[in-house]
Amino acid sequence: MRITIVAASIDNSGGFRVVSALGQRLLASGHDVRIVAPTKAQPGLRAKLRALRHRQTLRPRQQHSDHLGSLQDRTTVVPHRAPLVADDLPDADLIIATWWATMDWLQDLPATKGTPVHLVQDYETWGGPSHSVDHVMRMGGPKVAISTYLHKLLTDTFGQRDVLLLPNAVDHTLFHAEPRSKQKTLTMGFVYAPDPRKGTDLVLKALDRVRHTMPNIKVVAFGHHAPTKELPLPSWIDYTISPKQETLRAIYASCDVWLFGSRREGFGLPILEAMACRTPVIALNAGAAADLIDDGSGILLDNEDWTGMADAILRIGAMSEEEWRAYSDRAHHRAAEQNWDRVGSALEHWLVDVVARPRSR
């Protein structure tokens, strides 16, 4: 099959990691896969002035990704900003949108550009007016949901019937760790992000509460943003900006517990990446947390329950070596079930069926 994947940008985000992983599996199965994206808009005067006011370094927005792998030479960034138009895209059997706006771009394309498929990675109401996102979510045609939460949203709220539930996986060549013991100094980690959806403020509240009872803890974090004035990081947190993949693996593997505080999420790849590195996860119930954390592989809490997160940290801190090791082993076993080759194969078989259907337009 000839498959075009339409991306909003080429970057190091978790969403693009998923797009690239799926594309590489389809390519390895013998399909002609291409990724096309528009040129990313550069920071404007307002953003520059804001950065100057907060004494932040504002870097140009680059179009590159560490996740492209075998798709590096099959990726095109067109010389203009969004939206993409027919002339930007090769003829194909399938054209896969990876964000609500990219799905909107596909509606008036000629049939030669392929059958549109919507890869739904989140309910992206922060990316535009909610009525525009909802309109796209109600569009007919085949859709892929990466979590039970999104599958239920598509079927129950938006009345979709042609939806493949295809949970994300993890690259076990990148994220792995040898069996280990719980450390004498309880070490935990989290992802820093200034967006309120990501719940960094909730994690910081939980950690501050824990330190009153257990002052001798170690905390690490990573993210893609310098800490903001509105959401500063305490000096006792060891923070790494945009770590390389091997450094990222080492951060996960250095922890006794990983903290996932998102208020809203389509999936939450750090949960799976930490578990693959044998690190149990304490997660608020967002994205795929409920899908992944079961049978003692971690601790699942109600959404926004930061006090419960603090209590769960203390619970893990009080665990015996044997209890913690059981959590670690179960987390690793759960992550091992999520394999990109298996996920890619399931997607391939479903897409073959989509191409075989009569075109409705």
Coordinates of C-alpha atoms in Angstrom, one line a residue:
M1 CA 0.0 0.0 0.0
R2 CA 1.0 3.6 -0.6
I3 CA 0.5 5.4 2.7
T4 CA 0.9 9.2 3.4
I5 CA 1.1 10.3 7.1
V6 CA 0.1 13.9 7.6
A7 CA 1.8 15.5 10.6
A8 CA 1.3 18.9 12.1
S9 CA 5.0 19.2 12.7
I10 CA 8.2 17.1 12.9
D11 CA 9.4 17.1 16.5
N12 CA 10.3 15.1 19.6
S13 CA 6.9 15.0 21.2
G14 CA 5.3 11.8 22.4
G15 CA 2.6 12.1 19.8
F16 CA 5.2 12.2 17.0
R17 CA 7.1 9.3 18.5
V18 CA 3.9 7.2 18.1
V19 CA 3.4 8.4 14.5
S20 CA 7.0 7.5 13.6
A21 CA 6.9 4.1 15.3
L22 CA 3.7 3.1 13.5
G23 CA 5.1 4.4 10.2
Q24 CA 8.3 2.5 10.6
R25 CA 6.5 -0.8 11.2
L26 CA 4.4 -0.3 8.1
L27 CA 7.5 0.5 6.1
A28 CA 9.2 -2.6 7.4
S29 CA 6.2 -4.6 6.2
G30 CA 6.8 -3.5 2.7
H31 CA 4.5 -0.5 2.3
D32 CA 5.5 2.8 0.7
V33 CA 5.2 5.2 3.7
R34 CA 5.7 9.0 3.5
I35 CA 5.4 11.7 6.1
V36 CA 4.4 15.2 5.1
A37 CA 4.3 18.3 7.4
P38 CA 4.0 22.0 6.9
T39 CA 6.7 24.5 7.9
K40 CA 6.3 25.4 11.6
A41 CA 5.5 29.0 12.4
Q42 CA 8.3 30.8 14.1
P43 CA 7.9 32.8 17.4
G44 CA 6.3 36.2 16.9
L45 CA 7.0 39.5 18.5
R46 CA 4.7 38.9 21.5
A47 CA 6.5 35.6 22.2
K48 CA 9.9 37.2 22.0
L49 CA 8.9 40.0 24.3
R50 CA 7.5 37.5 26.8
A51 CA 10.7 35.5 26.7
L52 CA 12.7 38.7 27.3
R53 CA 10.5 39.7 30.2
H54 CA 11.0 36.3 31.9
R55 CA 14.7 36.2 31.0
Q56 CA 14.2 33.0 28.9
T57 CA 16.1 31.9 25.8
L58 CA 13.7 31.6 22.9
R59 CA 15.0 29.2 20.3
P60 CA 13.8 29.0 16.7
R61 CA 11.3 26.2 16.2
Q62 CA 13.2 23.4 14.4
Q63 CA 11.7 20.7 12.1
H64 CA 13.6 17.7 13.3
S65 CA 13.0 14.6 15.3
D66 CA 15.1 11.9 17.0
H67 CA 12.3 9.4 16.3
L68 CA 12.3 9.3 12.5
G69 CA 14.7 6.3 12.1
S70 CA 14.1 4.6 8.7
L71 CA 11.6 7.4 7.8
Q72 CA 14.3 10.1 7.8
D73 CA 14.6 10.1 4.0
R74 CA 10.8 9.7 3.5
T75 CA 9.8 12.8 5.4
T76 CA 9.0 16.1 3.6
V77 CA 8.5 19.5 5.2
V78 CA 6.8 21.6 2.6
P79 CA 8.0 25.2 2.1
H80 CA 4.9 26.9 3.6
R81 CA 2.8 26.9 6.7
A82 CA -0.4 25.0 7.3
P83 CA -2.7 23.9 5.9
L84 CA -1.4 21.3 3.4
V85 CA -3.1 21.2 0.0
A86 CA -3.3 18.5 -2.7
D87 CA -0.1 19.6 -4.5
D88 CA 1.8 19.0 -1.3
L89 CA 0.8 15.3 -1.1
P90 CA 1.7 12.3 -3.2
D91 CA -1.0 10.0 -4.6
A92 CA -1.7 7.2 -2.2
D93 CA -4.0 4.4 -1.1
L94 CA -4.4 5.8 2.4
I95 CA -3.8 9.2 4.0
I96 CA -3.5 9.2 7.8
A97 CA -4.2 12.4 9.8
T98 CA -2.5 12.6 13.2
W99 CA -4.2 15.6 14.7
W100 CA -7.7 17.1 14.5
A101 CA -6.6 20.0 12.2
T102 CA -4.7 17.7 9.9
M103 CA -7.9 15.7 9.5
D104 CA -9.7 18.8 8.6
W105 CA -7.1 19.5 5.8
L106 CA -8.0 16.2 4.1
Q107 CA -11.7 16.8 3.5
D108 CA -11.5 18.4 0.0
L109 CA -8.6 16.3 -1.4
P110 CA -9.1 14.4 -4.6
A111 CA -9.7 10.6 -4.1
T112 CA -6.2 10.0 -5.7
K113 CA -4.7 11.2 -2.4
G114 CA -6.0 8.1 -0.6
T115 CA -8.8 7.1 1.9
P116 CA -8.6 9.4 4.9
V117 CA -8.0 7.7 8.3
H118 CA -7.9 9.7 11.5
L119 CA -5.4 8.6 14.2
V120 CA -6.9 10.1 17.3
Q121 CA -4.2 10.7 19.9
D122 CA -6.2 13.0 22.2
Y123 CA -9.3 15.1 22.5
E124 CA -7.4 18.2 21.3
T125 CA -9.7 21.0 22.4
W126 CA -6.7 23.2 23.4
G127 CA -5.6 23.3 19.7
G128 CA -8.5 25.3 18.5
P129 CA -12.2 26.2 19.2
S130 CA -13.9 23.2 20.7
H131 CA -16.7 23.3 18.1
S132 CA -14.0 22.9 15.4
V133 CA -12.5 19.9 17.1
D134 CA -15.9 18.4 17.8
H135 CA -16.8 18.8 14.1
V136 CA -13.8 16.7 13.1
M137 CA -14.5 14.1 15.8
R138 CA -18.0 13.7 14.3
M139 CA -16.7 13.2 10.7
G140 CA -17.4 9.8 9.3
G141 CA -14.7 7.4 8.2
P142 CA -12.3 5.1 9.8
K143 CA -10.6 6.2 13.1
V144 CA -7.9 4.8 15.3
A145 CA -8.1 5.4 19.1
I146 CA -4.9 4.9 21.2
S147 CA -6.7 4.4 24.6
T148 CA -10.0 3.1 26.0
Y149 CA -10.8 6.6 27.1
L150 CA -10.6 7.9 23.5
H151 CA -12.4 4.9 22.1
K152 CA -15.3 5.4 24.5
L153 CA -15.3 9.2 23.7
L154 CA -15.5 8.5 19.9
T155 CA -18.2 5.9 20.2
D156 CA -20.4 7.2 23.0
T157 CA -20.0 11.0 22.6
F158 CA -19.5 11.4 18.9
G159 CA -21.4 8.3 17.6
Q160 CA -18.5 6.8 15.7
R161 CA -18.8 3.1 14.8
D162 CA -15.7 2.5 12.7
V163 CA -13.0 2.8 15.4
L164 CA -10.0 0.6 15.9
L165 CA -8.7 0.5 19.5
L166 CA -5.0 0.4 19.2
P167 CA -3.1 1.2 22.4
N168 CA 0.4 2.6 22.1
A169 CA 3.4 0.4 22.8
V170 CA 7.0 1.1 23.9
D171 CA 10.3 0.5 22.2
H172 CA 12.0 -2.1 24.4
T173 CA 15.4 -1.5 22.6
L174 CA 15.3 2.1 24.0
F175 CA 13.5 1.6 27.3
H176 CA 14.7 -1.3 29.5
A177 CA 16.6 -2.0 32.7
E178 CA 18.0 -4.9 34.7
P179 CA 16.2 -6.1 37.8
R180 CA 17.3 -3.9 40.8
S181 CA 16.6 -3.2 44.4
K182 CA 14.7 -0.4 46.0
Q183 CA 17.2 2.4 46.9
K184 CA 17.9 3.5 50.5
T185 CA 17.1 7.1 49.4
L186 CA 13.6 7.0 47.8
T187 CA 14.0 8.4 44.3
M188 CA 11.1 9.5 42.1
G189 CA 10.7 11.3 38.8
F190 CA 8.1 13.1 36.7
V191 CA 7.7 15.1 33.5
Y192 CA 7.8 18.9 33.9
A193 CA 5.4 20.8 31.6
P194 CA 4.0 24.3 32.1
D195 CA 0.7 23.3 30.5
P196 CA -1.9 22.9 33.3
R197 CA -3.3 19.8 31.6
K198 CA -0.1 18.0 32.4
G199 CA -0.6 18.4 36.2
T200 CA 3.0 19.4 37.1
D201 CA 1.5 21.6 39.8
L202 CA -0.3 18.6 41.3
V203 CA 2.9 16.6 41.4
L204 CA 4.8 19.4 43.1
K205 CA 2.1 19.7 45.7
A206 CA 2.3 16.0 46.4
L207 CA 6.1 16.1 46.7
D208 CA 6.1 19.1 49.0
R209 CA 3.6 17.3 51.3
V210 CA 5.9 14.2 51.3
R211 CA 9.0 16.1 52.2
H212 CA 7.3 17.2 55.5
T213 CA 7.2 13.5 56.5
M214 CA 10.1 12.1 54.5
P215 CA 12.6 14.9 54.0
N216 CA 15.4 12.7 52.7
I217 CA 14.1 12.0 49.2
K218 CA 15.6 12.5 45.8
V219 CA 13.5 13.9 42.9
V220 CA 14.4 14.0 39.2
A221 CA 12.5 15.4 36.3
F222 CA 12.7 16.0 32.6
G223 CA 10.8 18.2 30.1
H224 CA 11.1 20.2 27.0
H225 CA 10.7 23.7 28.6
A226 CA 12.7 25.9 30.9
P227 CA 10.8 26.3 34.2
T228 CA 8.5 29.3 34.0
K229 CA 8.0 32.0 36.5
E230 CA 4.4 30.8 37.0
L231 CA 5.5 27.2 37.6
P232 CA 9.0 27.2 39.0
L233 CA 10.9 24.1 40.1
P234 CA 12.3 23.9 43.6
S235 CA 16.1 23.7 43.8
W236 CA 15.9 20.2 45.3
I237 CA 14.7 18.8 42.0
D238 CA 17.3 17.7 39.5
Y239 CA 15.9 18.8 36.1
T240 CA 17.1 17.8 32.6
I241 CA 15.8 19.7 29.5
S242 CA 15.2 17.6 26.4
P243 CA 17.4 14.6 27.3
K244 CA 18.8 12.3 24.7
Q245 CA 17.1 8.9 24.5
E246 CA 19.8 7.1 26.5
T247 CA 19.7 9.8 29.2
L248 CA 15.9 9.5 29.3
R249 CA 16.2 5.8 29.8
A250 CA 18.7 6.3 32.6
I251 CA 16.4 8.8 34.3
Y252 CA 13.5 6.4 34.4
A253 CA 15.7 3.6 35.6
S254 CA 17.2 5.7 38.4
C255 CA 13.8 6.0 40.1
D256 CA 12.0 3.9 42.6
V257 CA 8.6 5.3 41.5
W258 CA 7.4 7.5 38.6
L259 CA 4.7 10.1 39.1
F260 CA 2.1 10.8 36.5
G261 CA -0.1 13.8 37.4
S262 CA -1.9 14.7 34.1
R263 CA -5.4 16.1 34.4
R264 CA -6.1 15.3 30.7
E265 CA -4.2 13.0 28.4
G266 CA -4.8 10.9 25.3
F267 CA -2.4 8.2 26.4
G268 CA 0.6 9.1 28.6
L269 CA 3.7 7.5 27.1
P270 CA 5.9 8.2 30.2
I271 CA 3.8 5.7 32.2
L272 CA 4.7 2.9 29.7
E273 CA 8.3 4.0 29.3
A274 CA 8.9 4.1 33.1
M275 CA 7.3 0.7 33.5
A276 CA 9.5 -0.7 30.8
C277 CA 12.5 0.5 32.9
R278 CA 11.1 -1.5 35.9
T279 CA 9.8 1.6 37.7
P280 CA 6.4 1.4 39.3
V281 CA 4.1 4.3 38.5
I282 CA 1.7 6.3 40.7
A283 CA -0.8 7.8 38.3
L284 CA -3.8 10.0 38.4
N285 CA -6.6 8.6 36.2
A286 CA -6.1 10.3 32.9
G287 CA -5.4 8.9 29.4
A288 CA -4.4 5.2 29.4
A289 CA -3.5 5.1 33.1
A290 CA -6.4 2.9 33.9
D291 CA -5.5 0.6 30.9
L292 CA -1.9 0.2 32.0
I293 CA -1.9 0.2 35.8
D294 CA -3.5 -2.9 37.1
D295 CA -2.7 -6.1 39.1
G296 CA -0.2 -4.3 41.3
S297 CA 1.9 -2.9 38.6
G298 CA 1.5 0.6 40.1
I299 CA -1.0 2.7 42.0
L300 CA -4.0 4.4 40.2
L301 CA -5.7 7.4 41.9
D302 CA -8.6 9.6 41.1
N303 CA -8.1 12.6 38.8
E304 CA -6.4 15.5 40.5
D305 CA -6.0 13.6 43.8
W306 CA -2.6 15.0 44.7
T307 CA -3.0 14.2 48.4
G308 CA -3.6 10.6 47.4
M309 CA -0.4 10.8 45.4
A310 CA 1.5 11.9 48.4
D311 CA 0.1 9.1 50.5
A312 CA 0.9 6.6 47.8
I313 CA 4.5 7.8 47.7
L314 CA 4.8 7.3 51.5
R315 CA 3.3 3.9 51.0
I316 CA 6.0 2.9 48.5
G317 CA 8.6 4.5 50.7
A318 CA 7.5 2.2 53.5
M319 CA 7.5 -1.0 51.4
S320 CA 9.9 -3.8 52.1
E321 CA 12.4 -4.8 49.5
E322 CA 10.3 -7.8 48.5
E323 CA 7.1 -5.7 48.2
W324 CA 8.8 -3.1 46.0
R325 CA 10.5 -5.7 43.8
A326 CA 7.1 -7.3 43.2
Y327 CA 5.7 -4.0 42.0
S328 CA 8.8 -3.4 39.8
D329 CA 8.5 -6.9 38.2
R330 CA 4.8 -6.5 37.5
A331 CA 5.3 -3.1 36.0
H332 CA 8.0 -4.5 33.7
H333 CA 5.8 -7.5 32.7
R334 CA 2.9 -5.2 31.9
A335 CA 5.1 -3.0 29.7
A336 CA 6.5 -6.0 27.9
E337 CA 3.0 -6.8 26.6
Q338 CA 3.0 -3.6 24.7
N339 CA 5.1 -4.3 21.7
W340 CA 5.3 -2.0 18.6
D341 CA 5.7 -4.9 16.2
R342 CA 2.4 -6.5 17.4
V343 CA 0.7 -3.1 17.3
G344 CA 2.0 -2.3 13.9
S345 CA 0.8 -5.7 12.6
A346 CA -2.7 -5.1 14.0
L347 CA -2.8 -1.7 12.3
E348 CA -1.6 -3.1 9.0
H349 CA -4.3 -5.8 8.8
W350 CA -7.0 -3.2 9.7
L351 CA -5.7 -0.7 7.0
V352 CA -5.7 -3.5 4.4
D353 CA -9.4 -4.0 5.1
V354 CA -10.0 -0.2 5.0
V355 CA -8.4 0.0 1.5
A356 CA -10.5 -2.9 0.3
R357 CA -13.8 -1.1 1.1
P358 CA -15.7 0.8 -1.5
R359 CA -14.9 4.5 -1.5
S360 CA -17.8 6.6 -0.2
R361 CA -16.6 9.8 -1.9

